[in-house]
GROMACS .gro file of C-alpha atoms in nm:
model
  198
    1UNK     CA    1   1.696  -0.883  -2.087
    2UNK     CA    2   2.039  -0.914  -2.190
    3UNK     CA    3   2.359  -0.835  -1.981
    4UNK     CA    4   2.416  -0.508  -2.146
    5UNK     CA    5   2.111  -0.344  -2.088
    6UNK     CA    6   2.077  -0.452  -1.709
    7UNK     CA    7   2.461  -0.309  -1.691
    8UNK     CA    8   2.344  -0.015  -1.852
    9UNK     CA    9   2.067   0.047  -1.566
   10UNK     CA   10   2.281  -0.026  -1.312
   11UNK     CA   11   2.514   0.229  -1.410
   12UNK     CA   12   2.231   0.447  -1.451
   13UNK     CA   13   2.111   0.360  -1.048
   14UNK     CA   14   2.479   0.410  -0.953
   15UNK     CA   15   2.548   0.794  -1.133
   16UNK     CA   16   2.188   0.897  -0.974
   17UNK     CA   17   2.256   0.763  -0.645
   18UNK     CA   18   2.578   0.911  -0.630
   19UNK     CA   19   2.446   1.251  -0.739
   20UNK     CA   20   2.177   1.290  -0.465
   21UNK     CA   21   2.435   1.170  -0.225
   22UNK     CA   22   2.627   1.442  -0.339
   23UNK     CA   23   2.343   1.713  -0.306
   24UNK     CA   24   2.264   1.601  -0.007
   25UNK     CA   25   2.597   1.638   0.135
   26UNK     CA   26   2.639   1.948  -0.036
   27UNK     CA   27   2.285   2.097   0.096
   28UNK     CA   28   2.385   1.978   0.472
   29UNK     CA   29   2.780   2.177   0.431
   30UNK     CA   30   2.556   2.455   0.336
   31UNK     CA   31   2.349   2.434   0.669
   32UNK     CA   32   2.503   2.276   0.935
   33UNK     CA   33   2.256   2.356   1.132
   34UNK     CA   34   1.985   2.083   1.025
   35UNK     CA   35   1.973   1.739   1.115
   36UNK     CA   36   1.996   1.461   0.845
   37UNK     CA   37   1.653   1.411   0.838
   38UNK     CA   38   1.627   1.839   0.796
   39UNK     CA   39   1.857   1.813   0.538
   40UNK     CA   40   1.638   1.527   0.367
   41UNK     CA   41   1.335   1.681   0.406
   42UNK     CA   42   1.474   2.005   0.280
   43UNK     CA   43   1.542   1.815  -0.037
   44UNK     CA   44   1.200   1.655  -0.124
   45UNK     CA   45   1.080   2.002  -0.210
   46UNK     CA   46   1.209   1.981  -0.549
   47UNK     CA   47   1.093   1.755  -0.823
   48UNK     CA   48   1.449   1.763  -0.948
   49UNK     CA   49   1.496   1.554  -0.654
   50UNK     CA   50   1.213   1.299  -0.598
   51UNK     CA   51   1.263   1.260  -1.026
   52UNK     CA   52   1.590   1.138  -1.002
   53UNK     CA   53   1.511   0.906  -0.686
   54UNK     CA   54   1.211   0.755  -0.920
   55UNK     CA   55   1.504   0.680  -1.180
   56UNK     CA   56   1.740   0.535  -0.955
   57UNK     CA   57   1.430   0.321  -0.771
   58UNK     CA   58   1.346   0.211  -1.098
   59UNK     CA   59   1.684   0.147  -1.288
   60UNK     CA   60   1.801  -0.033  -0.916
   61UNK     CA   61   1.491  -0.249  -0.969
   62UNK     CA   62   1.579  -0.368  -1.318
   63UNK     CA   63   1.914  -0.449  -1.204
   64UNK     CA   64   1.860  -0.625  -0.918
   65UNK     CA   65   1.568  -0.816  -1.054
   66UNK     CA   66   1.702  -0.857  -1.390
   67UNK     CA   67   1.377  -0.774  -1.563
   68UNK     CA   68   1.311  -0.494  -1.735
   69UNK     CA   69   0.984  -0.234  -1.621
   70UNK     CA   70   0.656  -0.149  -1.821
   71UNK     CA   71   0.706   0.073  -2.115
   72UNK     CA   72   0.408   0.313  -2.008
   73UNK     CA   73   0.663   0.388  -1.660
   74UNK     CA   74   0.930   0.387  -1.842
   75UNK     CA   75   0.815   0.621  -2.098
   76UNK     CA   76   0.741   0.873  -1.853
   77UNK     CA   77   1.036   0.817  -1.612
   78UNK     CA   78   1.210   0.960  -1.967
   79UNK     CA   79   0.971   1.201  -2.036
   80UNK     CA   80   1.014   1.382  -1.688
   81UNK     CA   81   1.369   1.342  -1.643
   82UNK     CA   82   1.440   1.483  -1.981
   83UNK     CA   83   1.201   1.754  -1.901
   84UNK     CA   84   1.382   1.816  -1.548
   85UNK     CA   85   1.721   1.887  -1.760
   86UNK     CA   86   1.580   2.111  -2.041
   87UNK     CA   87   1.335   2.326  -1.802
   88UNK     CA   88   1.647   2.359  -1.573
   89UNK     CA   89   1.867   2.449  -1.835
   90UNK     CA   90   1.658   2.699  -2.026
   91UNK     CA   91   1.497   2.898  -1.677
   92UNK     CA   92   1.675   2.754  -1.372
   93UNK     CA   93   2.051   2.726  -1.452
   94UNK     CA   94   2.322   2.929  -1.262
   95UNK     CA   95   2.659   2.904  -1.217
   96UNK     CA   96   2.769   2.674  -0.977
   97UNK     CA   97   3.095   2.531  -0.788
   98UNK     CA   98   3.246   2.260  -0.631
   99UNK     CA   99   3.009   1.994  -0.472
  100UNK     CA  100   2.733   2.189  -0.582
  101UNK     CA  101   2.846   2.215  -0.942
  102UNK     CA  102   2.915   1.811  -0.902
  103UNK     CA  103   2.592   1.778  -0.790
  104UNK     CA  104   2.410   1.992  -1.108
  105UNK     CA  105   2.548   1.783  -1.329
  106UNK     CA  106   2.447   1.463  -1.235
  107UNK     CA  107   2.120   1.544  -1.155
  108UNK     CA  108   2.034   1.791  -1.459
  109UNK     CA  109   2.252   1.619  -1.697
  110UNK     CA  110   2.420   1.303  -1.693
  111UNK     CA  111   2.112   1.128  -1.509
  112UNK     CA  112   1.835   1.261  -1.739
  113UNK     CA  113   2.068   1.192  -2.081
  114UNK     CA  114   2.140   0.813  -1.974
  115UNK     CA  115   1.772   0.799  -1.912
  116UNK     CA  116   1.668   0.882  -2.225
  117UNK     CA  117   1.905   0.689  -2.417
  118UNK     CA  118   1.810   0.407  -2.231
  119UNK     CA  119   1.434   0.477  -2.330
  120UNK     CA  120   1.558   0.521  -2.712
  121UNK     CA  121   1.824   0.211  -2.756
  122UNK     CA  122   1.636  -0.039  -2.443
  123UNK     CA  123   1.294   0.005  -2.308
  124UNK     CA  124   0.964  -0.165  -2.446
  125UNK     CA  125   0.752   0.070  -2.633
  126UNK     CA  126   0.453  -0.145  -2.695
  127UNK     CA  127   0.102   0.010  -2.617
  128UNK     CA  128   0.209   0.378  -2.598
  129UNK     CA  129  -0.030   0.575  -2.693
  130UNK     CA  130  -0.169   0.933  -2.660
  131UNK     CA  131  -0.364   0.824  -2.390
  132UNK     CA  132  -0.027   0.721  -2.240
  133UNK     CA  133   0.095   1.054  -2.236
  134UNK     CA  134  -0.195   1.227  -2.087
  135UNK     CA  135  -0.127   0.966  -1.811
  136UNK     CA  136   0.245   1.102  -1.801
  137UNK     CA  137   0.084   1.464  -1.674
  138UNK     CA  138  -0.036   1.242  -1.315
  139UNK     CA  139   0.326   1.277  -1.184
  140UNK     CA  140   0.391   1.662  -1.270
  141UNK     CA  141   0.051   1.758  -1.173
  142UNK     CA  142   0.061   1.567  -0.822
  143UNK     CA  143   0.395   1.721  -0.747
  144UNK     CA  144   0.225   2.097  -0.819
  145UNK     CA  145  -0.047   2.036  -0.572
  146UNK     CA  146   0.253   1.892  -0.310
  147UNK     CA  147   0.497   2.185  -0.362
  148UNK     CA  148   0.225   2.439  -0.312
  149UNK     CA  149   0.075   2.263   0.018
  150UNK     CA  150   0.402   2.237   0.133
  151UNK     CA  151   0.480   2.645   0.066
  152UNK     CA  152   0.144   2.737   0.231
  153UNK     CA  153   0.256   2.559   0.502
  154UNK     CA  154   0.596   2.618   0.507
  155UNK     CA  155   0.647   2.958   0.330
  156UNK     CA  156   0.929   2.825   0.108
  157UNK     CA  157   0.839   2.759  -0.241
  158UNK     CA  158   1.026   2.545  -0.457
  159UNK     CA  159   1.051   2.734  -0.749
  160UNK     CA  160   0.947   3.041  -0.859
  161UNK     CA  161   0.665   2.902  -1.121
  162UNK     CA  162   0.469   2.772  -0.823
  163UNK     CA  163   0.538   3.029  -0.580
  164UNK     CA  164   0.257   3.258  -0.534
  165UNK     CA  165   0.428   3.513  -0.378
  166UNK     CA  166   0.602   3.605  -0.643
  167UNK     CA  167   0.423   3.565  -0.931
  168UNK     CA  168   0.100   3.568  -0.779
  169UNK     CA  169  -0.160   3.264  -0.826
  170UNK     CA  170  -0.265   3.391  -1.191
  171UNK     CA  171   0.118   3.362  -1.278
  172UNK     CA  172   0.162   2.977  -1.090
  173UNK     CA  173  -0.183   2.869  -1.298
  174UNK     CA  174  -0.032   3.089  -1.597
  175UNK     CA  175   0.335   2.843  -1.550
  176UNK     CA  176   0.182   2.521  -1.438
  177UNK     CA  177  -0.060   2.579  -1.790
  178UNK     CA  178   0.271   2.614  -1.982
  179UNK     CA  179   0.459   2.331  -1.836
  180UNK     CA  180   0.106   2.072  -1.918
  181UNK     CA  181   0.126   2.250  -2.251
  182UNK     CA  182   0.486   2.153  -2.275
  183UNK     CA  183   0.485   1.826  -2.086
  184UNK     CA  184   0.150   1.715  -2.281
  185UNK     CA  185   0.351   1.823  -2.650
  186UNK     CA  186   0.692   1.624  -2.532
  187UNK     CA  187   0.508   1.325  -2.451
  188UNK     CA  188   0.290   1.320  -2.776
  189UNK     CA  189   0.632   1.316  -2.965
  190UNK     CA  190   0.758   1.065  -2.747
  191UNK     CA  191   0.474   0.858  -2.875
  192UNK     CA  192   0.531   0.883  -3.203
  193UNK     CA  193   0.836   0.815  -3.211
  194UNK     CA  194   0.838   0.492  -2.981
  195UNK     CA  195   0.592   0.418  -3.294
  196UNK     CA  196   0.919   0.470  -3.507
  197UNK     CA  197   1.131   0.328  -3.350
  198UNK     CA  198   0.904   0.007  -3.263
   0.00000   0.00000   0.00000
């Protein structure tokens, strides 16, 4: 791996780090009333969150170790990153200020477009196939069985695509149907064109 590409990571580790660091202080200014560990485990409810800790595990892995991870992971560490920004821009998105709006766009922007470009200009892209990105839906689908245990037992809901309550299960199975649809689509043309590029 050359020096350029386990710079590039590290940066990549570094912005992502420093943008949950700023959420989470952010989320705890907000509620001064939890703990750290409240605060933290506030957090983990969104995928938005554990995503971007998966990047910065992984890109703080390659840098460390100077060795670069399997192209299956990496594929879909781009594939749901870059799906974290667009699904957040196009349904989530609100306006947003001061750490909170520092916060946004490091996690829904500058994290998930150095990710991608570092999937496009660095990562391996041997033996993807469409296999591959059925295997991508394991991540999405795990975290939709883990947000809605943790609603049913906490009665806060992540997001309002797996939140029964208000749009009723036939709406969360309607949304979590969509998002496969979508995730299943994005990582099929992620395929081919690792095939292009390779």
């Amino acid at each position: 791996m050359t020096t350029r590409t386990r710079l590039f990571a590290l940066v990549i580790a570094l912005l992502t780090l420093a943008a949950l660091a700023v959420q989470f202080t952010a989320t705890a200014q907000a509620n001064p009333h939890y703990t750290p560990p409240e605060t933290l485990w506030r957090l983990l409810r969104y995928f938005t969150i554990l995503t971007n800790a998966l990047v910065a595990g992984t890109f703080l892995w390659i840098a460390a170790r100077d060795r670069m991870a399997g192209a299956a992971w990496l594929g879909g560490l781009a594939l749901w990153i870059g799906i974290v920004g667009v699904v957040y821009h196009l349904l989530l998105a609100k306006p947003l200020t001061g750490l909170d709006a520092l916060a946004d766009l490091g996690l829904h922007t500058v994290t998930p477009v150095l990710t991608v470009l570092f999937w496009i200009f660095a990562a391996p892209k041997h033996g993807l196939r469409l296999g591959t990105a059925l295997a991508w839906m394991l991540w999405p689908l795990a975290y939709v069985g883990y947000a809605l245990l943790r609603g049913e037992i906490e009665g806060i809901y992540p997001y309002f695509f797996v939140d029964p309550t208000a749009v009723g299960w036939s709406g969360v199975a309607r949304w979590s149907g969509l998002l496969c649809v979508g995730f299943v689509s994005a990582g099929a043309m992620q395929v081919g064109i690792a095939r292009l590029l390779r």
